[in-house]
Short mmCIF file of C-alpha atoms in Angstrom, two decimals:
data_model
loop_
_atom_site.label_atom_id
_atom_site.label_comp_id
_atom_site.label_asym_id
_atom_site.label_seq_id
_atom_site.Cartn_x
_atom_site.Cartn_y
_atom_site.Cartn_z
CA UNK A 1 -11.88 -12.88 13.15
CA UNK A 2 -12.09 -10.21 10.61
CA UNK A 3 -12.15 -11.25 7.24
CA UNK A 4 -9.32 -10.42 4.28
CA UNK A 5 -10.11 -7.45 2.67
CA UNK A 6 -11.21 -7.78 -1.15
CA UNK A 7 -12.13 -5.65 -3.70
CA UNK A 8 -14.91 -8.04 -5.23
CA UNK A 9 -18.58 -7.04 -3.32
CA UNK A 10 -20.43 -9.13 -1.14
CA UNK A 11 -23.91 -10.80 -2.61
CA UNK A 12 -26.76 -8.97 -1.60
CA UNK A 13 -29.15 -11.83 0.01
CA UNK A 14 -32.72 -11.47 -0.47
CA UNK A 15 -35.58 -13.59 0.77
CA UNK A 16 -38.46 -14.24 -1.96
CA UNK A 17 -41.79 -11.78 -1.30
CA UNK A 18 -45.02 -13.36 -2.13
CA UNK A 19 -46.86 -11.47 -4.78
CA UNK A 20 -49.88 -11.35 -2.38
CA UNK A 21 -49.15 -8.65 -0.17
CA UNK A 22 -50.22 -5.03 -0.16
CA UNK A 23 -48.65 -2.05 -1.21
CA UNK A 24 -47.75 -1.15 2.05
CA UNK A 25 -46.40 -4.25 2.91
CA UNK A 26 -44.14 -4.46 0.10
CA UNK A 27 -42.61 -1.63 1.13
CA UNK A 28 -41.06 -2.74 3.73
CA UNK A 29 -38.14 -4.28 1.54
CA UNK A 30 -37.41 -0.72 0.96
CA UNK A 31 -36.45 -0.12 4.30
CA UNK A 32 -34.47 -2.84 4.64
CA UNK A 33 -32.37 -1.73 1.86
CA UNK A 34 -31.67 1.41 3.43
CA UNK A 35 -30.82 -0.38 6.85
CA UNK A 36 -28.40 -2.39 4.55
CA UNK A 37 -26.46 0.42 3.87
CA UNK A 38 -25.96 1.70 7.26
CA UNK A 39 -24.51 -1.26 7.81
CA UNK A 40 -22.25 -1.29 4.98
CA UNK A 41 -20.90 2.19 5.35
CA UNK A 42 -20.36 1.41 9.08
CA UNK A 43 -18.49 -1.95 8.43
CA UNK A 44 -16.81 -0.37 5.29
CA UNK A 45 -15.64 -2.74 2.26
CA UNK A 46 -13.53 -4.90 4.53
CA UNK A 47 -17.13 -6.87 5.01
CA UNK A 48 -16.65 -8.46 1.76
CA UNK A 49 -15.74 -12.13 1.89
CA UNK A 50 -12.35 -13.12 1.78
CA UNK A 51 -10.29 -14.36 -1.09
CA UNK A 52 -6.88 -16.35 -0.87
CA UNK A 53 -3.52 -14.20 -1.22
CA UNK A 54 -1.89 -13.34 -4.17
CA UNK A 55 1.62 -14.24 -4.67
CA UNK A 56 4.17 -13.34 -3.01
CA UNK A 57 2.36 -12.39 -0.15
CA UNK A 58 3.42 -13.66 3.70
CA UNK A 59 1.33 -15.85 5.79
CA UNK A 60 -1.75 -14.08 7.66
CA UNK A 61 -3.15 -14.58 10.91
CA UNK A 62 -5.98 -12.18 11.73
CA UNK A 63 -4.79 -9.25 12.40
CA UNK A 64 -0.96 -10.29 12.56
CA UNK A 65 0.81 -9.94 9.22
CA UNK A 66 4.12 -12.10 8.41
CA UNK A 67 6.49 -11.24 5.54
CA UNK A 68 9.71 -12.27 3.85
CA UNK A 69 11.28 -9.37 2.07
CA UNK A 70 13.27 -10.51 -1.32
CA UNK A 71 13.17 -7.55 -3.35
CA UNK A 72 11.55 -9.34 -5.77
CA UNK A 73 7.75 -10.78 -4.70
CA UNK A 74 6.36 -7.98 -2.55
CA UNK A 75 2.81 -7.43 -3.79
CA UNK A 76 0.45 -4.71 -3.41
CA UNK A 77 -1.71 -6.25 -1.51
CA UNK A 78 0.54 -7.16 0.64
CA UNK A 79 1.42 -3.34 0.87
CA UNK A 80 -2.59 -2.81 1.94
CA UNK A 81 -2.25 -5.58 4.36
CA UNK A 82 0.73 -4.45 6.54
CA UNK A 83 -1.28 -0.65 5.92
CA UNK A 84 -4.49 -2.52 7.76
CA UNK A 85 -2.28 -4.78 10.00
CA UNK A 86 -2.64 -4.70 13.91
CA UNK A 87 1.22 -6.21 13.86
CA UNK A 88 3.54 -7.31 11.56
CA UNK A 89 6.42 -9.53 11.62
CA UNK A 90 9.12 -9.26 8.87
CA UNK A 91 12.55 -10.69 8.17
CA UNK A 92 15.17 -10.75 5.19
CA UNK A 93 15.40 -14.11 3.30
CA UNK A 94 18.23 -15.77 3.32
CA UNK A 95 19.08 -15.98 -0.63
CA UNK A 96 18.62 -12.21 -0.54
CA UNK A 97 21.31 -11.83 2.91
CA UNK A 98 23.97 -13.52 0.89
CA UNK A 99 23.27 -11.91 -2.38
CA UNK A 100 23.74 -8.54 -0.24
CA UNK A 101 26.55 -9.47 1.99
CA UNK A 102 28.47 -10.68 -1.71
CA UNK A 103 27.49 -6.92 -3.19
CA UNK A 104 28.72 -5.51 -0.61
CA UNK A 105 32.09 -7.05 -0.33
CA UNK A 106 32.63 -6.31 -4.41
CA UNK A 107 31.92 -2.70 -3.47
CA UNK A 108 34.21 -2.44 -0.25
CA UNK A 109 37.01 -4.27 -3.09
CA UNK A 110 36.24 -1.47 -5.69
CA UNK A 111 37.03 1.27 -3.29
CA UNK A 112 40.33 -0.52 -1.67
CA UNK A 113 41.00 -0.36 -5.20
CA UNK A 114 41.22 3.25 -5.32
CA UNK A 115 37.43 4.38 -6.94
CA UNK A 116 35.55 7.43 -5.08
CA UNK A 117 32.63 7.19 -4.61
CA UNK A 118 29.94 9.67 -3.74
CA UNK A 119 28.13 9.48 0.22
CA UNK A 120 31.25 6.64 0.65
CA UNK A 121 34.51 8.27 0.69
CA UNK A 122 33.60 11.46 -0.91
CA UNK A 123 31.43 14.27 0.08
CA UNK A 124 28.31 15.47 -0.86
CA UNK A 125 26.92 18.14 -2.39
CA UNK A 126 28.91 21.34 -2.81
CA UNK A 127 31.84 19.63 -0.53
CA UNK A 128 31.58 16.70 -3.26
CA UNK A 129 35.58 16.56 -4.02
CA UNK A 130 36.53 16.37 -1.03
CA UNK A 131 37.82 13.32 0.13
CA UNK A 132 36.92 11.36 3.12
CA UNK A 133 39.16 9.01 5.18
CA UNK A 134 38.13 5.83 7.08
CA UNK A 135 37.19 7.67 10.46
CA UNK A 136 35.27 10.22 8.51
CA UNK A 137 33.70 8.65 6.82
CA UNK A 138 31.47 7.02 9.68
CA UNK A 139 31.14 9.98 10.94
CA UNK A 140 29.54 11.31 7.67
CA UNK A 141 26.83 9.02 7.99
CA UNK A 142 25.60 10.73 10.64
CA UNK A 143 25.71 14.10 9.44
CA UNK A 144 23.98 13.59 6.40
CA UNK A 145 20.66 12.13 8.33
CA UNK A 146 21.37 15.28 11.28
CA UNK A 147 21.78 17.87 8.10
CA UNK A 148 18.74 16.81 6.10
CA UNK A 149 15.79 15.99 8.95
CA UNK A 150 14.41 19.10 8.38
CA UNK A 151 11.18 18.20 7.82
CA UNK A 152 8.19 20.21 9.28
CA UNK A 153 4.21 19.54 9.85
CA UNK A 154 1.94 17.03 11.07
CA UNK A 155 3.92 13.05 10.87
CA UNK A 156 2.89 10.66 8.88
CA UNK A 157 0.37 8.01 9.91
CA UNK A 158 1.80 5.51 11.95
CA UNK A 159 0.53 2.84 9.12
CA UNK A 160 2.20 4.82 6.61
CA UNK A 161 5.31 4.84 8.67
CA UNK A 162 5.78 1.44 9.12
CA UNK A 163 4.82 0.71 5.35
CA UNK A 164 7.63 3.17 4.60
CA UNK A 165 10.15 0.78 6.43
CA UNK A 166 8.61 -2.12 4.97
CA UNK A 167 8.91 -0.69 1.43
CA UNK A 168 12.79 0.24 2.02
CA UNK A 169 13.92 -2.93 3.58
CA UNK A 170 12.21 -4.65 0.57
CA UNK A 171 14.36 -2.45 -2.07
CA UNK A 172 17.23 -2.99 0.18
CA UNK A 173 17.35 -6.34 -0.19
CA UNK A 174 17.71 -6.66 -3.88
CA UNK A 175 21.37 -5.55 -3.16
CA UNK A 176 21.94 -3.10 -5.71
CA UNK A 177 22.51 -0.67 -2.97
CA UNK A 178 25.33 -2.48 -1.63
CA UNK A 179 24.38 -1.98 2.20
CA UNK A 180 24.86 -4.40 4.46
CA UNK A 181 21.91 -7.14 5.35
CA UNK A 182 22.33 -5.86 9.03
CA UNK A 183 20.74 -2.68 8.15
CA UNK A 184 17.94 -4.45 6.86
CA UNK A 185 17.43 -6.67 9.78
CA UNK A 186 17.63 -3.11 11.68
CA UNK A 187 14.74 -1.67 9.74
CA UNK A 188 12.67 -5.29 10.36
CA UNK A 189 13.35 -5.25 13.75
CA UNK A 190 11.78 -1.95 14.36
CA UNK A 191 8.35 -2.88 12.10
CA UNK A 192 8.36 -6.15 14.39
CA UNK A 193 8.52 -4.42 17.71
CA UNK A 194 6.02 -2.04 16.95
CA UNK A 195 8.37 1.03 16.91
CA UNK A 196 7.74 3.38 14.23
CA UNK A 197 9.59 6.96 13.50
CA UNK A 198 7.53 10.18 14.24
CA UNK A 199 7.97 11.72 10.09
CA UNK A 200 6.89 15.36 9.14
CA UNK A 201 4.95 14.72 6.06
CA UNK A 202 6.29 18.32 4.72
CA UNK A 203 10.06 18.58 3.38
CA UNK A 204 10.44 16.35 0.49
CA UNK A 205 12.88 17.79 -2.19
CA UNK A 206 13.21 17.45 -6.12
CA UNK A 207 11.97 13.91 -6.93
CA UNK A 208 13.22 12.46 -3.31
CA UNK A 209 12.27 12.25 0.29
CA UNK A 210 15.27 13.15 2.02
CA UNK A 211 13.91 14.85 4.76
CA UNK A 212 11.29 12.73 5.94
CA UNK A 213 13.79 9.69 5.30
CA UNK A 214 16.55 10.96 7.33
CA UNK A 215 14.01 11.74 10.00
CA UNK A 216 13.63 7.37 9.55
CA UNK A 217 17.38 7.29 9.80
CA UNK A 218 18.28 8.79 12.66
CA UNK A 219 15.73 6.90 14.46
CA UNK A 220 16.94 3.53 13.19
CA UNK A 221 20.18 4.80 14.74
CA UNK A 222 18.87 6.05 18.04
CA UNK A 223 19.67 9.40 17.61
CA UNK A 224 17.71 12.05 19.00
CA UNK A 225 14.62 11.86 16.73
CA UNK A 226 11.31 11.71 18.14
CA UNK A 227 9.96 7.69 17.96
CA UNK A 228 6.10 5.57 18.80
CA UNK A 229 5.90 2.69 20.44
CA UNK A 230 2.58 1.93 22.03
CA UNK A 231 0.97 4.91 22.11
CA UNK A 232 4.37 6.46 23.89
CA UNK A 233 6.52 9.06 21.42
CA UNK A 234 9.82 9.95 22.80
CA UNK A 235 13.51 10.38 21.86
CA UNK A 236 14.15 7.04 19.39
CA UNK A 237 17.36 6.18 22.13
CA UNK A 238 14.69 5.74 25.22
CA UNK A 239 11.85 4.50 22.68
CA UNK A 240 13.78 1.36 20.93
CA UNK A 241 15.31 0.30 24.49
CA UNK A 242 11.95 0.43 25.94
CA UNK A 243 10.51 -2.13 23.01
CA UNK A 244 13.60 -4.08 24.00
CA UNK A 245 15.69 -3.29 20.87
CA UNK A 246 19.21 -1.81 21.19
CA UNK A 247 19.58 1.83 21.53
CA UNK A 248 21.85 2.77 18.67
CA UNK A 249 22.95 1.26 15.59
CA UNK A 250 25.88 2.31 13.74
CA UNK A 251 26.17 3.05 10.04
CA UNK A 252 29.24 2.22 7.73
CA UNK A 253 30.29 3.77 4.87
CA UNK A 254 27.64 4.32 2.09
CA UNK A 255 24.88 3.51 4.10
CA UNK A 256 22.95 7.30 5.22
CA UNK A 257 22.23 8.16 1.09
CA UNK A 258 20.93 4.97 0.62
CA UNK A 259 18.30 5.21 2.96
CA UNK A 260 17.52 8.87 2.20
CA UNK A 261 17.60 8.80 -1.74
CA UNK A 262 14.33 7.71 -3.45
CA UNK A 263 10.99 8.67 -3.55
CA UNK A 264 9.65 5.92 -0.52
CA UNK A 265 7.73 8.32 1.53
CA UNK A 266 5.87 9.16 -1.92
CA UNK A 267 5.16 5.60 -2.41
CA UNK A 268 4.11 4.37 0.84
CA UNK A 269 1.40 7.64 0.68
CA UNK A 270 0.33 6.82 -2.76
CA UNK A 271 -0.45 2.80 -1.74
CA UNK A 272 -2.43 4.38 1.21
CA UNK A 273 -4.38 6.61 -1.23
CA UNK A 274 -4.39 3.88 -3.53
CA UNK A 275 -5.67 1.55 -0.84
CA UNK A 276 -8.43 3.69 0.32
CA UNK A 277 -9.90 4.63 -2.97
CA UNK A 278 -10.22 0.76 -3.39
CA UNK A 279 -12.19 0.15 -0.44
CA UNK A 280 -14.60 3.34 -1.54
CA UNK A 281 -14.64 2.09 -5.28
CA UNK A 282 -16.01 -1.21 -3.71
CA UNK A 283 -18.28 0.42 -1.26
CA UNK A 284 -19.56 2.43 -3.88
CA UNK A 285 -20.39 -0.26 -6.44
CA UNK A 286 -22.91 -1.97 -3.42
CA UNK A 287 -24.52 1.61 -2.66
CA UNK A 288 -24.84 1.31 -6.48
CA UNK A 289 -26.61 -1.98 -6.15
CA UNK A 290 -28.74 -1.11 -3.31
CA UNK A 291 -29.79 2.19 -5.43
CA UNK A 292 -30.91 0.31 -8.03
CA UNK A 293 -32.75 -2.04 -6.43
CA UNK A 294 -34.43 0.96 -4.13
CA UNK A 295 -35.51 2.91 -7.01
CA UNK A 296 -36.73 -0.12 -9.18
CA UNK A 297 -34.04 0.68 -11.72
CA UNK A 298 -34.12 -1.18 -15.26
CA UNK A 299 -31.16 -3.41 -14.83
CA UNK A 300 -30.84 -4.09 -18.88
CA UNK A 301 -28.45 -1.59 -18.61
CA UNK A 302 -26.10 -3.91 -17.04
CA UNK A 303 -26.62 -6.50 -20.01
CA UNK A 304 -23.02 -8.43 -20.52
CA UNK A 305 -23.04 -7.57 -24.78
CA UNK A 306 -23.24 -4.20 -23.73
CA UNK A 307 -20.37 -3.86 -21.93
CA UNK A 308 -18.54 -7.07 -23.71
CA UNK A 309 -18.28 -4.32 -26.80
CA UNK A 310 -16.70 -2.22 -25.33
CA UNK A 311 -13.58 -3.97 -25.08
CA UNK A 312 -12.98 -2.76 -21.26
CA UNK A 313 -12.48 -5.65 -18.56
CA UNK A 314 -12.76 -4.11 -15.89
CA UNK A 315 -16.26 -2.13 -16.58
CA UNK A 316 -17.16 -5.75 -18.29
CA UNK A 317 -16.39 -6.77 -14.55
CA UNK A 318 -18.50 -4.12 -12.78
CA UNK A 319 -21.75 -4.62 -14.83
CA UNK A 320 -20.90 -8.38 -13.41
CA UNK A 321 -20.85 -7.88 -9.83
CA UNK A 322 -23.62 -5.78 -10.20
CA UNK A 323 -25.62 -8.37 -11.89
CA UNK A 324 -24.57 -10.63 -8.77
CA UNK A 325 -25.34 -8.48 -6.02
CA UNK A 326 -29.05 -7.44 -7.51
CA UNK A 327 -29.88 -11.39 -8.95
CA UNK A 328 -32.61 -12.43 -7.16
CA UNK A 329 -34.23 -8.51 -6.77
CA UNK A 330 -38.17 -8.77 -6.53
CA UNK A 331 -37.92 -5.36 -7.69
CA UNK A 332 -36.33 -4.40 -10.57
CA UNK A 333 -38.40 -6.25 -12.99
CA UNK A 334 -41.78 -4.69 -14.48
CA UNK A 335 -43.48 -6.96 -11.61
CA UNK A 336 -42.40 -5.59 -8.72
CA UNK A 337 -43.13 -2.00 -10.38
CA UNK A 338 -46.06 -2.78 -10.95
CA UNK A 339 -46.74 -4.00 -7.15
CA UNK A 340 -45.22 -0.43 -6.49
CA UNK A 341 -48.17 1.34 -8.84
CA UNK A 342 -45.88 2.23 -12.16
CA UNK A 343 -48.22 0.85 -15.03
CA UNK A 344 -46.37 1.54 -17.73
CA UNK A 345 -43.06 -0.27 -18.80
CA UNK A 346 -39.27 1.36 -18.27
CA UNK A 347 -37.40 2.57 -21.55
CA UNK A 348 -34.41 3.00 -19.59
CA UNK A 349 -33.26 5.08 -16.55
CA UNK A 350 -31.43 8.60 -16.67
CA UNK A 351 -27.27 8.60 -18.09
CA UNK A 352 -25.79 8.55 -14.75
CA UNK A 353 -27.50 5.44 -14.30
CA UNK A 354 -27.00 3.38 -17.36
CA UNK A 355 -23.25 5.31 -17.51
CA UNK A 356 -22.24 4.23 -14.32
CA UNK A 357 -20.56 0.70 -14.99
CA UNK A 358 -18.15 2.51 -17.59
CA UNK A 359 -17.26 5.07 -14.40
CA UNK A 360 -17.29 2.64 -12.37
CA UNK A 361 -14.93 0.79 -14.72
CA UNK A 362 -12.81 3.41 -15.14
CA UNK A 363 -11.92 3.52 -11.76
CA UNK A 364 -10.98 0.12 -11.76
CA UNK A 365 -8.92 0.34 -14.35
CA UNK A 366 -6.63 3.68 -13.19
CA UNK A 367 -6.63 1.65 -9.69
CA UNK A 368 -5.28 -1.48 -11.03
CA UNK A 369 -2.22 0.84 -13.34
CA UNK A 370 -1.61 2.07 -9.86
CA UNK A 371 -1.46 -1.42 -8.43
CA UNK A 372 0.84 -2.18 -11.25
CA UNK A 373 2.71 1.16 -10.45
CA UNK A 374 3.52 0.74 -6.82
CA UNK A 375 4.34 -3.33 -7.34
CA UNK A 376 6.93 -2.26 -9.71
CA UNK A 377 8.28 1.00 -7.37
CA UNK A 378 8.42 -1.42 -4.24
CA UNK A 379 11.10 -3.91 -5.56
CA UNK A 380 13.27 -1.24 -7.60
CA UNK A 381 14.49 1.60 -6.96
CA UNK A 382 18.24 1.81 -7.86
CA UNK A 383 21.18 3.07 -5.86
CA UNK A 384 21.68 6.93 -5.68
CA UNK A 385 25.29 6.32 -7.22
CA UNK A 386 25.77 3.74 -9.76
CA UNK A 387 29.56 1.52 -7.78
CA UNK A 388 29.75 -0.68 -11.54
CA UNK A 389 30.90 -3.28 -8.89
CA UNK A 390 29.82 -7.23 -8.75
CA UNK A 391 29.29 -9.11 -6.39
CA UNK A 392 32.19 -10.52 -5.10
CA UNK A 393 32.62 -14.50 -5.69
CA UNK A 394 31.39 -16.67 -3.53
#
């Protein structure tokens, strides 16, 4: 089983080498290093050891991941882990079903009352005045996912796709965007099964996704809209009924906007970027270690006062796992350069050496706003029309 991906390195493990040997023989470390980091570029940062999960995130089992959307906990690891995810299982909780079924209701009450609303019972766009009526406005919902799929280039990646869904059903189920739970459970079943909407990465507009998003629509409706499901892509009708889902769903009124409005397909991509450039920033501080230790480096530059006055945590954090992973090293002490023919003591190394804890840390810290960024995104993103409706009693 795979361990849980981390961003903290794995210890370097050394055995002790007697001070006895040759020159040639203590050399060999040397090699060993290098063999090291073969291995670590070909297992990637996902070697590291495993850490519990943070909160908020859903019960793992290998490779399967297990969530329970509530608007409110979704973490970002838990956005990696259904990016890395051979599977994953996800359903609404229940406080968040009846908090959307009761915002709902108060908004179906407003309009009986007489409001208009945009994407409900009005238009959009140019044809924004006009008024729909109750067969229309059905209808509507499917021609505002038909009129903006126009989306063009190579789809998403499938993980990105499904982390899309994931990230939609979770800002769904706050409720402020008064759709019904059943669209949620819609968008759940569909991450479950494994299906996942072919999306043209090209075709965003202004500060929203509504292309690639409608292309999502009209496959969570089974319209004809291309659809993956186990290495099969077809039209989303024959796709879902061959996962064993049903073929169509049907919107209601004020339902197409909502899942077209927002910036989704910008935040999924960004948590995939975000995700990768942690595993490198951790790969790269144990290439960092092993480079050291290869070239004998002088590790006072890694000294905890150092970097304590700076006032940084996170490079104070990266000078620490870099003490870690080189404690123990035969050779970067004046010993074991001597054994290696330097007879004369270190000063220091060159800048990019001693510098690279604060780059290092300054990685970590634009990587952790972006954690903070895309936690905050996930859980709230507001409806495209403000209803100033309640939720009805209960």
């Amino acid at each position: 089983m795979p361990p849980v991906p981390t961003d903290t390195p794995a210890r370097i493990r050394r055995s002790p080498v007697p001070a006895a040997r040759t020159a040639r023989a203590a050399r060999k470390p040397l090699s060993l290093v290098a063999s090291a980091a073969l291995v670590m570029l070909f297992l990637g940062p996902d070697a590291a050891a495993g850490g519990p999960p943070g909160p908020g995130a859903g019960a793992r089992t290998g490779a399967h991941l297990q969530l329970v959307l509530d608007g409110e906990s979704l973490t970002a690891q838990d956005m990696f882990d259904v990016l890395d995810a051979t599977s994953v299982a996800v359903k609404l909780s229940d406080r968040s079903r009846t908090r959307m079924r009761q915002i709902r209701d108060g908004a179906l009450d407003e309009l009986a009352k007489g409001a208009r609303v945009y994407g409900w019972n009005q238009a959009l766009g140019p044809l924004k005045d006009k008024q729909l009526d109750d067969e229309q406005q059905k209808e509507f919902q499917k021609r505002i996912l038909r009129s903006h799929a126009a989306g063009v280039g190579q789809p998403l990646p499938e993980r990105v796709a499904r982390l899309v869904m994931v990230l939609r059903a979770n800002q769904m189920a706050r409720g402020a965007m008064a759709v019904r739970p059943e669209l949620v459970d819609r968008m759940n079943e569909l991450v479950t099964a494994g299906v996942t909407p072919v999306v043209p990465h090209i075709g965003s507009l202004g500060s929203g996704d509504l292309q690639p998003m409608a292309a999502v629509g009209m496959v969570l409706t089974g319209d004809q809209a291309p659809a993956r499901y186990r290495g099969e892509q077809g039209p989303a009708s024959q796709i879902l009924a061959r996962a064993g889902l049903a073929p169509s769903f049907e919107l209601q009124q004020g339902e197409a906007l909502p899942i077209i409005s927002g910036s989704t397909v910008v935040l999924a991509s960004y948590a995939d970027a975000l995700h990768r450039a942690t595993k490198a920033a951790a790969l790269g501080e144990r290439i960092l270690a092993m480079f050291m230790d290869a070239t004998r480096a002088e590790i006072s530059s890694l000294d905890a006062r150092t970097h304590a006055e700076r006032r940084i945590p996170e490079e104070a954090e990266v000078a620490e796992r870099l003490r870690g992973l080189l404690r123990g090293s035969g050779w970067t002490t004046e010993q074991g350069r001597r054994r290696l023919g330097e007879d004369h003591p270190r000063i220091q190394d060159a800048v990019s050496l001693r510098a690279a804890p604060h780059i290092y840390g300054a990685l970590r810290r634009t990587l952790a706003e972006g954690r903070r960024n895309i936690e905050h995104e996930g859980q709230r993103l507001p409806p495209p029309t403000p209803l100033g409706v309640r939720p009805r009693p209960g």
